[in-house]
Coordinates of C-alpha atoms and ligand atoms in Angstrom, one line a residue:
X174 CA 0.0 0.0 0.0
X175 CA 3.0 2.3 0.5
X176 CA 3.2 2.6 -3.3
X177 CA -0.2 4.3 -3.3
X178 CA 0.7 7.0 -0.8
X179 CA 3.2 8.6 -3.2
X180 CA 0.3 9.3 -5.5
X181 CA -0.8 12.0 -3.0
X182 CA 2.4 14.0 -3.9
X183 CA 1.3 17.4 -5.0
X184 CA -2.1 17.0 -3.3
X185 CA -1.2 16.7 0.4
X186 CA -2.3 20.3 1.0
X187 CA -5.9 19.5 -0.2
X188 CA -5.8 16.2 1.7
X189 CA -5.2 18.0 5.0
X190 CA -7.1 21.3 4.4
X191 CA -10.2 19.6 2.9
X192 CA -11.2 17.8 6.1
X193 CA -10.3 20.9 8.2
X194 CA -12.8 23.0 6.3
X195 CA -15.4 20.3 6.7
X196 CA -14.6 20.2 10.4
X197 CA -15.2 23.9 10.6
X198 CA -18.6 23.5 8.9
X199 CA -19.4 20.7 11.4
X200 CA -18.5 22.9 14.4
X201 CA -20.8 25.7 13.0
X202 CA -23.6 23.1 12.4
X203 CA -23.3 22.1 16.1
X204 CA -23.7 25.7 17.2
X205 CA -27.0 26.2 15.3
X206 CA -29.3 24.3 17.7
X207 CA -27.8 26.2 20.7
X208 CA -28.5 29.6 18.9
X209 CA -32.0 28.4 18.1
X210 CA -32.5 27.5 21.8
X211 CA -31.3 31.0 22.8
X212 CA -33.7 32.7 20.3
X213 CA -36.7 30.7 21.7
X214 CA -35.7 30.9 25.4
X215 CA -34.6 34.5 25.5
X216 CA -35.8 36.4 22.4
X217 CA -39.2 34.9 21.9
X218 CA -40.0 34.4 25.6
X219 CA -39.1 38.1 26.3
X220 CA -40.7 39.3 23.1
X221 CA -37.3 40.9 22.3
X222 CA -37.5 41.3 18.5
X223 CA -34.0 42.7 18.1
X224 CA -32.5 39.7 19.9
X225 CA -34.4 37.4 17.6
X226 CA -33.3 39.3 14.5
X227 CA -29.6 39.7 15.5
X228 CA -29.4 36.0 16.5
X229 CA -31.3 35.0 13.4
X230 CA -28.9 37.0 11.2
X231 CA -26.0 35.4 13.1
X232 CA -27.4 32.0 12.4
X233 CA -27.6 33.0 8.7
X234 CA -24.0 34.1 8.8
X235 CA -23.0 30.8 10.3
X236 CA -24.9 29.0 7.6
X237 CA -23.2 31.1 4.9
X238 CA -19.7 30.5 6.4
X239 CA -20.6 26.8 6.7
X240 CA -21.7 26.7 3.1
X241 CA -18.4 28.4 2.0
X242 CA -16.4 25.9 4.1
X243 CA -18.3 23.0 2.5
X244 CA -17.7 24.3 -1.0
X245 CA -14.0 24.8 -0.4
X246 CA -13.8 21.3 1.0
X247 CA -15.7 19.9 -2.0
X248 CA -13.3 21.7 -4.3
X249 CA -10.2 20.3 -2.5
X250 CA -11.7 16.8 -2.4
X251 CA -12.4 16.9 -6.2
X252 CA -8.8 18.3 -7.0
X253 CA -7.1 15.8 -4.6
X254 CA -9.2 12.7 -5.7
X255 CA -8.8 13.5 -9.4
X256 CA -5.1 14.2 -9.1
X257 CA -4.5 11.1 -7.0
X258 CA -6.5 9.0 -9.5
X259 CA -4.6 10.4 -12.4
X260 CA -1.2 9.7 -10.8
X261 CA -2.2 6.2 -9.7
X262 CA -3.5 5.3 -13.2
X263 CA -0.3 6.6 -14.8
X264 CA 1.9 4.8 -12.2
X265 CA 0.0 1.6 -12.7
X266 CA 0.1 1.8 -16.5
X267 CA 3.8 2.5 -16.5
X268 CA 4.4 -0.3 -14.0
X269 CA 2.4 -2.8 -16.1
X270 CA 4.7 -2.1 -19.0
X271 CA 7.7 -3.0 -16.8
X272 CA 6.3 -6.5 -16.1
X273 CA 7.4 -9.5 -18.0
X274 CA 5.1 -11.9 -19.9
X275 CA 5.4 -14.2 -16.9
X276 CA 3.6 -11.7 -14.6
X277 CA 1.1 -10.8 -17.3
X278 CA 0.2 -14.5 -17.5
X279 CA 0.0 -14.8 -13.7
X280 CA -2.3 -11.8 -13.2
X281 CA -4.3 -12.0 -16.4
X282 CA -5.0 -9.3 -18.9
X283 CA -8.7 -9.0 -17.9
X284 CA -7.8 -8.5 -14.3
X285 CA -5.2 -5.9 -15.2
X286 CA -7.8 -3.9 -17.2
X287 CA -10.2 -4.1 -14.3
X288 CA -7.5 -2.9 -11.9
X289 CA -6.5 0.0 -14.2
X290 CA -10.1 1.1 -14.6
X291 CA -12.8 0.3 -12.1
X292 CA -10.4 -0.4 -9.1
X293 CA -8.6 2.9 -9.6
X294 CA -12.0 4.6 -9.8
X295 CA -13.1 3.0 -6.6
X296 CA -10.0 4.2 -4.8
X297 CA -10.5 7.7 -6.3
X298 CA -14.1 7.8 -5.0
X299 CA -12.8 6.6 -1.6
X300 CA -10.3 9.5 -1.4
X301 CA -13.1 12.0 -2.3
X302 CA -15.5 10.6 0.3
X303 CA -12.7 10.4 2.9
X304 CA -11.9 14.1 2.6
X305 CA -15.6 15.2 2.5
X306 CA -17.1 13.0 5.1
X307 CA -14.7 10.7 7.1
X308 CA -13.9 13.4 9.6
X309 CA -17.2 15.2 9.6
X310 CA -19.6 12.3 10.3
X311 CA -17.8 10.9 13.4
X312 CA -17.2 14.5 14.7
X313 CA -20.9 15.4 14.3
X314 CA -21.9 12.1 16.1
X315 CA -19.6 12.7 19.1
X316 CA -20.2 16.4 19.0
X317 CA -24.0 16.1 19.2
X318 CA -23.7 13.7 22.2
X319 CA -21.3 16.1 24.0
X320 CA -23.6 19.1 23.3
X321 CA -26.5 17.1 24.7
X322 CA -24.6 16.2 27.8
X323 CA -23.5 19.9 28.2
X324 CA -27.2 21.0 28.0
X325 CA -28.3 18.4 30.5
X326 CA -26.4 15.3 31.5
X327 CA -29.5 13.4 32.5
X328 CA -31.1 13.9 29.1
X329 CA -27.7 13.3 27.6
X330 CA -28.1 9.7 29.0
X331 CA -30.8 9.1 26.4
X332 CA -28.2 9.8 23.7
X333 CA -25.7 7.5 25.4
X334 CA -28.3 4.7 25.2
X335 CA -29.9 5.3 21.8
X336 CA -26.6 6.0 19.9
X337 CA -25.1 2.5 20.7
X338 CA -28.4 1.0 19.7
X339 CA -28.3 2.7 16.3
X340 CA -24.6 1.7 15.9
X341 CA -25.6 -1.9 16.7
X342 CA -28.3 -1.9 14.0
X343 CA -25.9 -0.3 11.5
X344 CA -23.3 -3.0 12.4
X345 CA -25.7 -5.9 11.9
X346 CA -27.0 -4.6 8.6
X347 CA -23.5 -3.7 7.3
X348 CA -21.9 -7.0 8.4
X349 CA -24.6 -8.7 6.3
X350 CA -24.5 -6.4 3.3
X351 CA -20.7 -5.6 2.9
X352 CA -19.7 -9.1 1.7
X353 CA -22.4 -8.8 -1.0
X354 CA -20.8 -5.6 -2.2
X355 CA -17.6 -7.5 -3.0
X356 CA -19.7 -10.1 -4.8
X357 CA -21.5 -7.3 -6.7
X358 CA -18.1 -5.9 -7.7
X359 CA -17.1 -9.3 -9.0
X360 CA -20.4 -9.6 -10.9
X361 CA -19.8 -6.3 -12.6
X362 CA -16.3 -7.4 -13.5
X363 CA -17.8 -10.6 -15.1
X364 CA -20.3 -8.6 -17.1
X365 CA -17.5 -6.3 -18.4
X366 CA -15.4 -9.3 -19.3
X367 CA -18.3 -11.0 -21.1
X368 CA -19.3 -7.9 -22.9
X369 CA -15.7 -7.2 -24.0
X370 CA -15.1 -10.8 -25.1
X371 CA -18.4 -11.1 -27.0
X372 CA -18.0 -7.7 -28.8
X373 CA -14.4 -8.6 -29.7
X374 CA -15.4 -12.0 -31.0
X375 CA -18.7 -11.0 -32.5
X376 CA -17.8 -12.4 -36.0
X377 CA -16.8 -15.8 -34.6
X378 CA -20.0 -15.9 -32.5
X379 CA -22.1 -15.1 -35.6
X380 CA -20.2 -17.6 -37.8
X381 CA -20.9 -20.4 -35.3
X382 CA -24.5 -19.2 -34.6
X383 CA -23.7 -18.9 -30.9
X384 CA -25.7 -15.7 -30.5
X385 CA -28.5 -17.3 -28.5
X386 CA -26.2 -19.2 -26.1
X387 CA -24.0 -16.1 -25.6
X388 CA -27.1 -14.0 -24.9
X389 CA -28.2 -16.6 -22.4
X390 CA -24.8 -16.5 -20.6
X391 CA -24.9 -12.7 -20.5
X392 CA -28.5 -12.7 -19.2
X393 CA -27.5 -15.2 -16.5
X394 CA -24.7 -13.0 -15.4
X395 CA -27.0 -10.0 -15.4
X396 CA -29.7 -11.9 -13.5
X397 CA -27.2 -12.9 -10.8
X398 CA -26.0 -9.3 -10.5
X399 CA -29.6 -8.1 -10.2
X400 CA -30.4 -10.8 -7.6
X401 CA -27.4 -9.8 -5.4
X402 CA -28.2 -6.1 -5.8
X403 CA -31.9 -6.6 -4.8
X404 CA -30.8 -8.8 -1.9
X405 CA -28.5 -6.1 -0.6
X406 CA -31.2 -3.5 -1.2
X407 CA -33.6 -5.5 0.9
X408 CA -31.2 -5.8 3.8
X409 CA -30.3 -2.1 3.6
X410 CA -34.0 -1.2 3.4
X411 CA -34.4 -2.3 7.0
X412 CA -31.9 0.4 8.1
X413 CA -34.2 3.4 7.8
X414 CA -37.3 2.0 9.6
X415 CA -35.3 0.5 12.5
X416 CA -33.1 3.5 13.1
X417 CA -36.2 5.8 12.7
X418 CA -38.0 3.9 15.4
X419 CA -35.0 4.2 17.8
X420 CA -34.6 7.9 17.1
X421 CA -38.3 8.6 17.4
X422 CA -38.5 6.7 20.7
X423 CA -35.4 8.7 21.9
X424 CA -37.2 12.0 20.8
X425 CA -40.3 10.9 22.7
X426 CA -38.1 10.3 25.8
X427 CA -36.4 13.7 25.3
X428 CA -39.7 15.4 25.1
X429 CA -41.2 13.4 28.0
X430 CA -38.4 13.9 30.5
X431 CA -37.7 17.4 29.0
X432 CA -41.2 18.5 29.9
X433 CA -40.8 17.3 33.4
X434 CA -37.4 19.1 33.8
X435 CA -39.0 22.2 32.2
X436 CA -41.7 22.1 34.8
X437 CA -39.1 22.0 37.6
X438 CA -37.2 24.8 35.9
X439 CA -34.1 22.8 35.1
X440 CA -34.5 23.0 31.3
X441 CA -36.0 25.6 28.9
X442 CA -38.3 24.8 26.0
X443 CA -35.7 26.0 23.5
X444 CA -33.1 23.6 24.9
X445 CA -35.6 20.7 24.4
X446 CA -35.8 21.7 20.7
X447 CA -32.0 21.9 20.5
X448 CA -31.8 18.4 22.1
X449 CA -34.3 17.0 19.5
X450 CA -32.1 18.6 16.8
X451 CA -29.0 17.0 18.1
X452 CA -30.7 13.6 18.1
X453 CA -31.7 14.0 14.5
X454 CA -28.1 15.1 13.7
X455 CA -26.7 12.1 15.4
X456 CA -28.9 9.8 13.3
X457 CA -28.0 11.5 10.0
X458 CA -24.3 11.5 10.9
X459 CA -24.4 7.8 11.8
X460 CA -26.1 6.9 8.5
X461 CA -23.5 8.9 6.5
X462 CA -20.8 7.2 8.6
X463 CA -22.2 3.8 7.6
X464 CA -22.2 4.7 3.9
X465 CA -18.7 5.9 4.2
X466 CA -17.6 2.7 5.8
X467 CA -19.1 0.8 2.9
X468 CA -17.4 3.1 0.3
X469 CA -14.1 2.9 2.2
X470 CA -14.3 -0.8 2.6
X471 CA -14.7 -1.2 -1.2
X472 CA -12.0 1.4 -1.8
X473 CA -9.5 -0.4 0.5
X474 CA -10.3 -3.8 -1.3
X475 CA -9.6 -2.1 -4.7
X476 CA -6.5 -0.3 -3.3
X477 CA -5.2 -3.7 -2.2
X478 CA -5.7 -5.1 -5.7
X479 CA -3.9 -2.1 -7.3
X480 CA -1.1 -2.3 -4.7
X481 CA -0.7 -6.0 -5.5
X482 CA 0.2 -5.1 -9.1
X483 CA 2.4 -2.2 -8.0
X484 CA 4.3 -4.4 -5.6
X485 CA 4.8 -7.1 -8.2
X486 CA 8.4 -7.0 -9.2
X487 CA 9.3 -8.0 -12.7
X488 CA 11.0 -11.4 -12.8
X489 CA 13.0 -10.1 -15.8
X490 CA 15.9 -8.1 -14.3
X491 CA 17.3 -5.5 -16.7
X492 CA 21.0 -4.8 -16.6
X493 CA 22.2 -1.1 -16.3
X494 CA 24.4 -1.4 -19.3
X495 CA 24.8 -3.9 -22.2
X496 CA 27.8 -6.2 -22.3
X497 CA 29.8 -5.9 -25.5
X498 CA 28.9 -8.1 -28.5
X499 CA 31.7 -10.4 -29.5
X500 CA 33.2 -10.2 -33.0
X501 CA 33.2 -13.3 -35.1
X502 CA 30.7 -15.0 -32.7
X503 CA 27.6 -16.7 -34.2
X504 CA 24.7 -14.4 -34.7
X505 CA 22.4 -16.7 -32.7
X506 CA 23.5 -19.5 -30.4
X507 CA 21.2 -21.7 -28.3
X508 CA 23.2 -23.9 -25.9
X509 CA 21.3 -26.7 -24.1
X510 CA 18.2 -24.4 -23.8
X511 CA 15.2 -25.8 -21.9
X512 CA 12.1 -23.8 -21.0
X513 CA 9.0 -24.5 -19.0
X514 CA 6.1 -22.0 -18.8
X515 CA 5.2 -20.7 -15.3
X516 CA 1.8 -22.4 -15.4
X517 CA 3.7 -25.8 -15.2
X518 CA 3.2 -28.7 -17.6
X519 CA 5.9 -30.3 -19.7
X520 CA 8.9 -28.5 -20.9
X521 CA 8.0 -26.5 -24.0
X522 CA 11.6 -26.7 -25.2
X523 CA 14.1 -29.4 -24.2
X524 CA 17.9 -29.1 -24.5
X525 CA 18.0 -27.2 -27.8
X526 CA 21.5 -26.4 -29.1
X527 CA 22.3 -24.8 -32.5
X528 CA 24.0 -21.7 -33.9
X529 CA 23.8 -19.7 -37.1
X530 CA 26.0 -17.1 -38.6
X531 CA 25.3 -13.4 -39.2
X532 CA 23.3 -12.8 -42.4
X533 CA 22.0 -16.3 -42.6
X534 CA 18.4 -17.3 -42.7
X535 CA 17.2 -19.9 -40.3
X536 CA 14.0 -21.8 -41.0
X537 CA 12.1 -23.3 -38.1
X538 CA 9.5 -26.0 -38.8
X539 CA 7.5 -28.5 -36.8
X540 CA 4.0 -29.5 -35.9
X541 CA 1.6 -27.3 -33.9
X542 CA 2.6 -26.9 -30.3
X543 CA 6.2 -28.1 -30.9
X544 CA 7.7 -25.0 -29.4
X545 CA 8.4 -22.7 -32.4
X546 CA 6.9 -19.6 -30.9
X547 CA 8.5 -20.3 -27.6
X548 CA 11.9 -20.4 -29.3
X549 CA 11.2 -16.9 -30.9
X550 CA 10.1 -15.6 -27.5
X551 CA 13.3 -16.7 -25.8
X552 CA 15.3 -15.0 -28.5
X553 CA 13.5 -11.7 -28.0
X554 CA 13.7 -12.4 -24.2
X555 CA 10.0 -12.3 -23.6
X556 CA 10.8 -15.1 -21.2
X557 CA 14.1 -16.2 -19.6
X558 CA 15.3 -19.7 -20.2
X559 CA 14.8 -22.3 -17.5
X560 CA 18.3 -23.6 -18.2
X561 CA 21.0 -23.2 -20.8
X562 CA 21.7 -20.0 -22.6
X563 CA 20.6 -17.9 -25.6
X564 CA 23.3 -15.8 -27.1
X565 CA 23.2 -13.1 -29.7
X566 CA 26.6 -12.1 -31.2
X567 CA 28.3 -14.3 -28.5
X568 CA 26.7 -12.5 -25.5
X569 CA 23.9 -13.9 -23.4
X570 CA 20.6 -12.0 -24.1
X571 CA 20.3 -11.4 -20.4
X572 CA 23.5 -9.3 -20.5
X573 CA 22.0 -6.8 -23.0
X574 CA 19.7 -4.1 -21.7
X575 CA 16.1 -4.8 -22.8
X576 CA 16.2 -1.7 -24.9
X577 CA 19.3 -2.7 -26.8
X578 CA 18.0 -6.2 -27.2
X579 CA 14.7 -5.0 -28.6
X580 CA 16.7 -2.8 -31.0
X581 CA 18.7 -5.8 -32.2
X582 CA 15.7 -8.2 -32.5
X583 CA 12.7 -7.4 -34.6
X584 CA 10.0 -9.8 -33.7
X585 CA 6.9 -10.2 -36.0
X586 CA 4.5 -12.2 -33.8
X587 CA 2.1 -14.8 -35.1
X588 CA -1.0 -12.7 -34.4
X589 CA -0.7 -9.5 -36.4
X590 CA -1.3 -6.6 -34.0
X591 CA -1.9 -3.1 -35.2
X592 CA -2.9 0.0 -33.3
X593 CA -5.6 2.6 -34.1
X594 CA -4.0 5.5 -36.0
X595 CA -2.5 5.7 -39.4
X596 CA -0.3 3.4 -41.5
X597 CA 2.6 5.8 -40.8
X598 CA 1.9 5.8 -37.1
X599 CA 2.0 2.0 -37.0
X600 CA 5.2 1.8 -39.1
X601 CA 7.0 4.5 -37.1
X602 CA 6.5 2.4 -34.0
X603 CA 9.5 0.5 -35.3
X604 CA 11.6 3.6 -35.8
X605 CA 10.3 7.1 -34.9
X606 CA 12.9 8.8 -37.1
X607 CA 12.2 6.7 -40.2
X608 CA 11.7 8.9 -43.3
X609 CA 8.7 8.3 -45.6
X610 CA 11.2 6.8 -48.1
X611 CA 12.4 4.3 -45.5
X612 CA 8.8 3.4 -44.7
X613 CA 8.0 2.8 -48.4
X614 CA 11.2 0.7 -48.7
X615 CA 10.0 -1.4 -45.7
X616 CA 6.6 -1.7 -47.3
X617 CA 8.1 -2.8 -50.7
X618 CA 10.1 -5.6 -49.0
X619 CA 7.0 -6.7 -46.9
X620 CA 4.9 -6.8 -50.1
X621 CA 2.6 -4.1 -48.7
X622 CA 3.5 -1.1 -50.8
X623 CA 0.9 -1.9 -53.6
X624 CA -2.1 -2.0 -51.3
X625 CA -1.0 1.1 -49.3
X626 CA -0.4 2.9 -52.6
X627 CA -3.9 2.0 -53.8
X628 CA -5.5 3.8 -50.8
X629 CA -6.1 7.5 -51.5
X630 CA -4.4 8.5 -48.3
X631 CA -1.3 6.3 -48.7
X632 CA 0.7 6.3 -45.5
X633 CA -2.0 8.4 -43.8
X634 CA -4.6 5.7 -44.4
X635 CA -6.5 5.4 -41.1
X636 CA -6.2 2.0 -39.3
X637 CA -9.1 1.2 -37.0
X638 CA -8.7 -0.4 -33.6
X639 CA -6.7 -3.7 -34.0
X640 CA -6.6 -3.2 -37.8
X641 CA -10.2 -4.2 -38.2
X642 CA -10.5 -2.5 -41.5
X643 CA -7.7 -4.6 -43.1
X644 CA -7.5 -8.1 -44.3
X645 CA -5.5 -10.7 -42.4
X646 CA -2.8 -10.7 -45.2
X647 CA -2.6 -6.9 -45.2
X648 CA -2.2 -6.8 -41.5
X649 CA 0.6 -9.3 -41.7
X650 CA 2.4 -7.3 -44.3
X651 CA 2.2 -4.1 -42.2
X652 CA 3.5 -5.9 -39.1
X653 CA 6.4 -7.2 -41.2
X654 CA 7.1 -3.7 -42.6
X655 CA 6.9 -2.3 -39.0
X656 CA 9.7 -4.7 -37.9
X657 CA 11.7 -3.9 -41.1
X658 CA 11.4 -0.2 -40.5
X659 CA 13.3 -0.8 -37.3
X660 CA 16.2 -2.3 -39.3
X661 CA 17.0 -4.9 -36.7
X662 CA 20.1 -7.1 -36.8
X663 CA 17.9 -10.1 -36.4
X664 CA 14.4 -10.4 -37.9
X665 CA 12.1 -13.1 -36.5
X666 CA 9.0 -13.9 -38.5
X667 CA 6.8 -16.1 -36.4
X668 CA 4.6 -17.7 -39.0
X669 CA 4.0 -14.1 -40.1
X670 CA 3.2 -15.0 -43.7
X671 CA 0.6 -17.6 -43.0
X672 CA -2.2 -15.5 -44.4
X673 CA -0.3 -14.7 -47.7
X674 CA -1.0 -16.6 -50.9
X675 CA 1.9 -18.7 -52.2
X676 CA 2.9 -16.2 -54.9
X677 CA 3.1 -13.3 -52.3
X678 CA 4.9 -15.5 -49.8
X679 CA 7.5 -16.3 -52.5
X680 CA 7.8 -12.6 -53.4
X681 CA 8.3 -11.7 -49.8
X682 CA 11.1 -14.3 -49.3
X683 CA 12.8 -13.1 -52.5
X684 CA 12.6 -9.4 -51.3
X685 CA 13.8 -10.3 -47.9
X686 CA 16.8 -12.1 -49.4
X687 CA 17.6 -9.1 -51.7
X688 CA 16.9 -6.2 -49.3
X689 CA 18.0 -7.5 -45.9
X690 CA 21.6 -8.4 -46.6
X691 CA 23.6 -8.7 -43.4
X692 CA 20.3 -9.2 -41.4
X693 CA 19.9 -12.6 -39.8
X694 CA 16.4 -13.8 -40.5
X695 CA 14.6 -16.5 -38.4
X696 CA 11.6 -17.7 -40.4
X697 CA 9.2 -19.8 -38.5
X698 CA 6.6 -21.6 -40.7
X699 CA 4.4 -24.6 -41.0
X700 CA 5.1 -24.6 -44.8
X701 CA 8.2 -26.4 -45.9
X702 CA 8.2 -24.4 -49.1
X703 CA 8.7 -21.2 -47.1
X704 CA 11.8 -22.4 -45.3
X705 CA 13.3 -24.9 -47.7
X706 CA 15.9 -22.4 -49.2
X707 CA 17.0 -21.2 -45.7
X708 CA 20.7 -21.5 -44.9
X709 CA 19.9 -23.8 -42.0
X710 CA 16.6 -25.5 -41.0
X711 CA 15.7 -26.4 -37.4
X712 CA 13.2 -29.2 -37.1
X713 CA 11.3 -29.3 -33.8
X714 CA 9.2 -32.2 -32.5
X715 CA 7.3 -31.9 -29.3
X716 CA 9.8 -29.4 -27.8
X717 CA 12.9 -31.4 -28.9
X718 CA 15.3 -30.7 -31.8
X719 CA 15.1 -33.6 -34.2
X720 CA 17.0 -32.1 -37.1
X721 CA 19.3 -29.2 -38.0
X722 CA 20.9 -28.7 -41.4
X723 CA 20.1 -27.7 -45.0
X724 CA 17.0 -28.9 -46.9
X725 CA 19.0 -31.6 -48.6
X726 CA 20.8 -32.7 -45.5
X727 CA 17.5 -33.0 -43.6
X728 CA 15.9 -34.9 -46.4
X729 CA 18.7 -37.4 -46.0
X730 CA 18.9 -37.5 -42.3
X731 CA 15.6 -36.4 -40.6
X732 CA 12.6 -38.6 -40.8
X733 CA 10.3 -35.9 -39.3
X734 CA 11.4 -33.4 -42.0
X735 CA 10.9 -35.9 -44.8
X736 CA 7.4 -36.6 -43.5
X737 CA 6.6 -32.9 -43.4
X738 CA 7.8 -32.4 -47.0
X739 CA 6.0 -35.5 -48.2
X740 CA 2.7 -34.5 -46.5
X741 CA 3.0 -31.1 -48.2
X742 CA 3.8 -32.6 -51.6
X743 CA 7.2 -30.9 -51.6
X744 CA 8.8 -34.2 -52.5
X745 CA 7.3 -37.2 -54.2
X746 CA 6.1 -40.2 -52.2
X747 CA 8.9 -42.5 -53.4
X748 CA 11.6 -39.9 -52.5
X749 CA 10.4 -40.0 -49.0
X750 CA 11.0 -43.7 -48.7
Ligands
ATP173 N1 1.7 -18.7 -22.3 C1 1.8 -20.1 -22.2 N2 1.6 -20.7 -21.0 C2 1.7 -22.0 -20.8 N3 1.9 -22.9 -21.8 C3 2.1 -22.3 -23.1 C4 2.1 -20.9 -23.3 N4 2.3 -20.7 -24.6 C5 2.5 -21.9 -25.2 N5 2.4 -22.9 -24.2 C6 2.7 -24.3 -24.5 O1 4.0 -24.5 -24.9 C7 4.1 -25.5 -26.0 C8 4.7 -24.8 -27.2 O2 3.9 -23.8 -27.6 P1 4.3 -22.8 -28.9 O3 3.4 -21.7 -29.0 O4 5.8 -22.5 -28.7 O5 4.1 -23.9 -30.1 P2 4.2 -23.6 -31.7 O6 5.1 -24.6 -32.2 O7 4.5 -22.2 -31.9 O8 2.7 -23.9 -32.1 P3 1.9 -23.3 -33.3 O9 2.6 -23.8 -34.6 O10 0.5 -23.9 -33.2 O11 1.9 -21.8 -33.2 C9 2.6 -25.9 -26.2 O12 2.5 -27.2 -25.6 C10 1.8 -24.9 -25.6 O13 0.6 -25.4 -25.1

């Protein structure tokens, strides 16, 4: 939670002054019943009009000052809560970027989104309410009791009996309802998740005619949320009648005993009215206090969820400075590399060893789930190896700063990911300083220049969220161009041409060969035709390396490779024997 306090930096003044102004308003509010008692007992009883008017005007003045204090407090609360929320959101967002894939996987993307949005909002509301009401409500409760005791300690005893009774009722109702608020919060998270997932995958849902069943799931989640909310509403509905009964009985007791004390000259009528006012104030303050406790309980739960992320340290330590690359060392070298995902299960890669020289093309092939993407992730250090080492230019990837490493390795992931903006904006993500000429060059190599040129706005063509307005193949070409614009030393294409037709795929490979001289290319593919001309081919089978060599060598020596080529009709049946 310590991490959260620093978000008050710059707003500590409002955090302290806000409650102080509210306290001033509460003190003035406590004085009003006393003034009223004076007006009745002195002014009205003696028929002293000027007393009534001056005291009445004084009451108005107190009211005006109180209003001013309340408005200043409200302003400070808004400034502090908004400022705090903004800092917290920024801090959390920045921190999330510093986490590695391992932590993303452990916390979950949905959960991170909820923490960044609704949890931060809850904490922000909590801060606002804390400034406005957390000091005022308990002060008014205690102050009303003290004032009653000061007017008459015997009548004050009625306050000392009724207040704990009201507190007991509030406690029982809250202890039953608060756990439901946590469940309601979870229910709202579930509805957001379902809505997000369904809207995102609306095309798949339609294609599989799953609308009805998805609507039913969504309805069920909505019904459950409504059921919980109604149940909490029912419990809370008992609050007002029960507390009203207690307060009204207390008022009856005040009037009853007050009348007797008035007869005996111990109390004045105005004082009885003041006591009734204090009783009503006590009740209102206690109800506000109960609401604040609910809001603060939710805010603390949300603050813990946010703090949990902020306190999460990345498992991927960055070094302050990169170690030097070694001359004449292989461009990429895997030595006895094994890797297991944090979620457990078998090793995704097992004792992989190979190396390739600078400027070579490495083809990686194998069945689904054999570890091709994992290999690319280890090279770009999205994860750290479980054992063994991955070296680039003779230096372990862990000895480069992450920034230097990401500059060296351009990874084009399997799922093409584009951001809303323009073509230029997306391509420049690879290299902010790239000229238009360099961007067109990257597009030419990635076989994307023609389709961008065909758009009236060229590089300024608008790309919708996630690249929705582009075809799968167009998206892939732009992601390849984005990586090329970075001019990395190593380009990793993780099945990045899977949506391209054979002719475009062949043109892409030819352009890569011609335009990326000196660049080491790792080409992961399910298609043997895509990688067959690579300088070396790595064949993976269920996380193990079962072949490494040229196409011809592998046809000679590797049964799995021969089988892949045969199944894809790259070689004739009899050659595979
Ligand atoms: N984030 C993850 N958490 C846990 N296990 C994972 C994760 N990603 C992949 N795996 C597992 O690791 C193994 C290798 O997966 P990987 O994605 O590297 O295979 P792949 O060869 O790229 O498959 P494909 O060709 O289908 O893309 C699989 O058994 C997969 O289930």
